[in-house]
Amino acid sequence: MNIKPLGDKVVIKPLDQEEKTKSGIVLPDTAKEKPQQGEIIAVGSGRILENGQKIPLEVKVGDKVIFSKYAGTDIKIEEQDYLILSERDIHAII
Amino acid sequence: MNIKPLGDKVVIKPLDQEEKTKSGIVLPDTAKEKPQQGEIIAVGSGRILENGQKIPLEVKVGDKVIFSKYAGTDIKIEEQDYLILSERDIHAII
Amino acid sequence: MNIKPLGDKVVIKPLDQEEKTKSGIVLPDTAKEKPQQGEIIAVGSGRILENGQKIPLEVKVGDKVIFSKYAGTDIKIEEQDYLILSERDIHAII
Amino acid sequence: MNIKPLGDKVVIKPLDQEEKTKSGIVLPDTAKEKPQQGEIIAVGSGRILENGQKIPLEVKVGDKVIFSKYAGTDIKIEEQDYLILSERDIHAII
Amino acid sequence: MNIKPLGDKVVIKPLDQEEKTKSGIVLPDTAKEKPQQGEIIAVGSGRILENGQKIPLEVKVGDKVIFSKYAGTDIKIEEQDYLILSERDIHAII
Amino acid sequence: MNIKPLGDKVVIKPLDQEEKTKSGIVLPDTAKEKPQQGEIIAVGSGRILENGQKIPLEVKVGDKVIFSKYAGTDIKIEEQDYLILSERDIHAII
Amino acid sequence: MNIKPLGDKVVIKPLDQEEKTKSGIVLPDTAKEKPQQGEIIAVGSGRILENGQKIPLEVKVGDKVIFSKYAGTDIKIEEQDYLILSERDIHAII
């Protein structure tokens, strides 16, 4: 897949049920922020600080993450669902 | 076309149906941020940081991008629709 | 006309119908930000950054621009309508 | 009059009808920001930036200005109406 | 009175009717920001900028000031009413 | 008591009626910000500025203060009520 | 457990009733911010300031803390409930 997120954005592929079970982590449907699990597919080149310095992202391609679904943008590439969101909407690497 | 966006703004020509299909990316109508595909037609000279440094845009003329329609301004030049929006409303280069 | 905008403000004379047609750009009445065309009549001396540096404006007297009508202030000088607004409310030079 | 505005604040005496007519500028009552004309009577010593630098005001005593009435505070000194407002609420020197 | 305001805060004693009349300044009850006159009784040691520099207040004990009542906190010390508010809610020294 | 507030937070023990009367300061129940009196029991190590500098708090253990109740968090330790709040919600040392 | 919070985020295991009683601190159910007690299980690598400096967290694994439940995200790992939240939502180490 050829997609390059800008700045601090990343592309995430949501994990399917089997992969979720393997991680041993359950994210309750009723949680107030709708957390989800996914795999990082592509990352932006980083966030630019007010002093001009570029800070690379903490996550890298292949990382499994927990993220908040709210801020993301849904896209579909060749029948597969993905999300684009900012790294600040990612809670943790699992 | 002779149009020069200011600062971190860009001019985008929305992709027509044929071009969208070619990219293999589908943006669902029901998505919460109304993502769209388009081609960069013109770019501003960059964003100025609080230390006075000018940061050039990450996108360049000819890039195909996914962007959020909400913040943009619709204009029509010689019967063709365009949008002017800030680079921060662009999610990714495709 | 003798008017000196402060900071990053500019004075704009809205283009009349004939001039608009000449530019080949049409700004739909239904657009969400009410874009307009106009000519820069006067410019402020610039915006001051938090490091004390003064950034001169990107637009200059005589530039034709597309701007968002919302933030501006209407004034009338010798029967002619003008607007005063900040450079950040200008989208592009045409 | 003995009044010393703080920071970036100024004291303005609204222009009466005769002086307004002389300037040739008309500010429509129906404008969304209620612009007004006035004369600067007193100015603060300036605005302090986050780097500690003090930026003196662009306006000086005696300047005729166009300003937005909304942010100001009405005061009355010896039967004459004045306003105290921040320089950022002043649009232009006329 | 032994009270030490923190940061950029000050303690103000509202002026009584006689003192107000002496200053020649009238603050209309109908004004949108409810301006008031008062005397500075105590001042904080200053505001700290993001570069670590401490900026002392512009007002000092004994200054008569015009201030906006809204942001203040009412306190009563030995039957006398006072207000605690930030220097940024003070408009001018009179 | 063994409690260590983080950053610019402090732990406050509200003053009882006898101690309040001694200070001579009365905080009206009807005041818009519900001011209260209390004693500082524990303080955080300070606030970190954007330049990385740590600014120690102005208040210290044992100080009697006036604070705004709104932002605080109520806790109870061995039947005694305390509040945890940020130093910026403290108005003055009394 | 293998989970790595990003930036200034932490993973917290809520304390059970027995551990809460041991600390001697009671957090009333009716409190406006729903404070809770918990133990830090994992911490992010720190918060990045606008000057590019990384500030390590004040809390470390094993610390017992009081935190505000509101901003957190609930997750469940092997039948045990955890929360992920930012260090700024932690009030104190107990």
Coordinates of C-alpha atoms in Angstrom, one line a residue, chain B residues 2-7 9 45 48-52 54 69-78 84, chain C residues 24-28 31-33 35 47 49-51 53 55 58-59 66 87-88 90-94:
Chain B
N2 CA -2.6 31.8 -11.7
I3 CA -3.4 31.6 -8.0
K4 CA -1.0 31.8 -5.0
P5 CA -2.2 30.6 -1.7
L6 CA -1.0 32.4 1.4
G7 CA 1.0 30.8 4.3
K9 CA -2.7 27.1 2.4
S45 CA 5.2 29.5 0.8
I48 CA 5.9 30.8 10.1
L49 CA 6.9 29.5 13.5
E50 CA 7.1 31.7 16.7
N51 CA 10.9 31.8 16.3
G52 CA 10.5 33.4 12.8
K54 CA 9.4 29.5 7.8
K69 CA -13.6 18.8 3.3
Y70 CA -14.9 20.8 6.3
A71 CA -12.4 23.6 6.7
G72 CA -12.0 24.4 3.0
T73 CA -13.3 27.2 0.9
D74 CA -15.0 26.4 -2.4
I75 CA -14.0 28.3 -5.5
K76 CA -14.8 27.8 -9.2
I77 CA -12.3 28.7 -11.9
E78 CA -13.4 28.4 -15.5
I84 CA -8.5 26.2 -0.7
Chain C
G24 CA -12.2 33.8 -14.3
I25 CA -12.8 32.9 -10.7
V26 CA -16.3 32.4 -9.4
L27 CA -17.0 32.3 -5.7
P28 CA -20.4 30.5 -5.1
A31 CA -20.1 28.5 0.0
K32 CA -19.8 28.0 3.8
E33 CA -17.3 30.8 4.3
P35 CA -15.4 34.0 0.0
R47 CA 2.7 40.8 12.8
L49 CA 6.1 37.1 16.9
E50 CA 6.7 36.1 20.6
N51 CA 10.4 36.5 20.0
Q53 CA 10.5 39.7 15.4
I55 CA 7.0 39.6 10.1
E58 CA 2.7 38.5 2.3
V59 CA 0.2 40.7 0.4
I66 CA -9.7 35.9 -2.2
E87 CA -4.1 38.8 6.7
R88 CA -5.0 35.4 8.1
I90 CA -7.0 36.1 3.2
H91 CA -6.9 32.7 1.3
A92 CA -4.9 33.5 -1.9
I93 CA -3.6 36.1 -4.3
I94 CA -5.2 35.7 -7.7

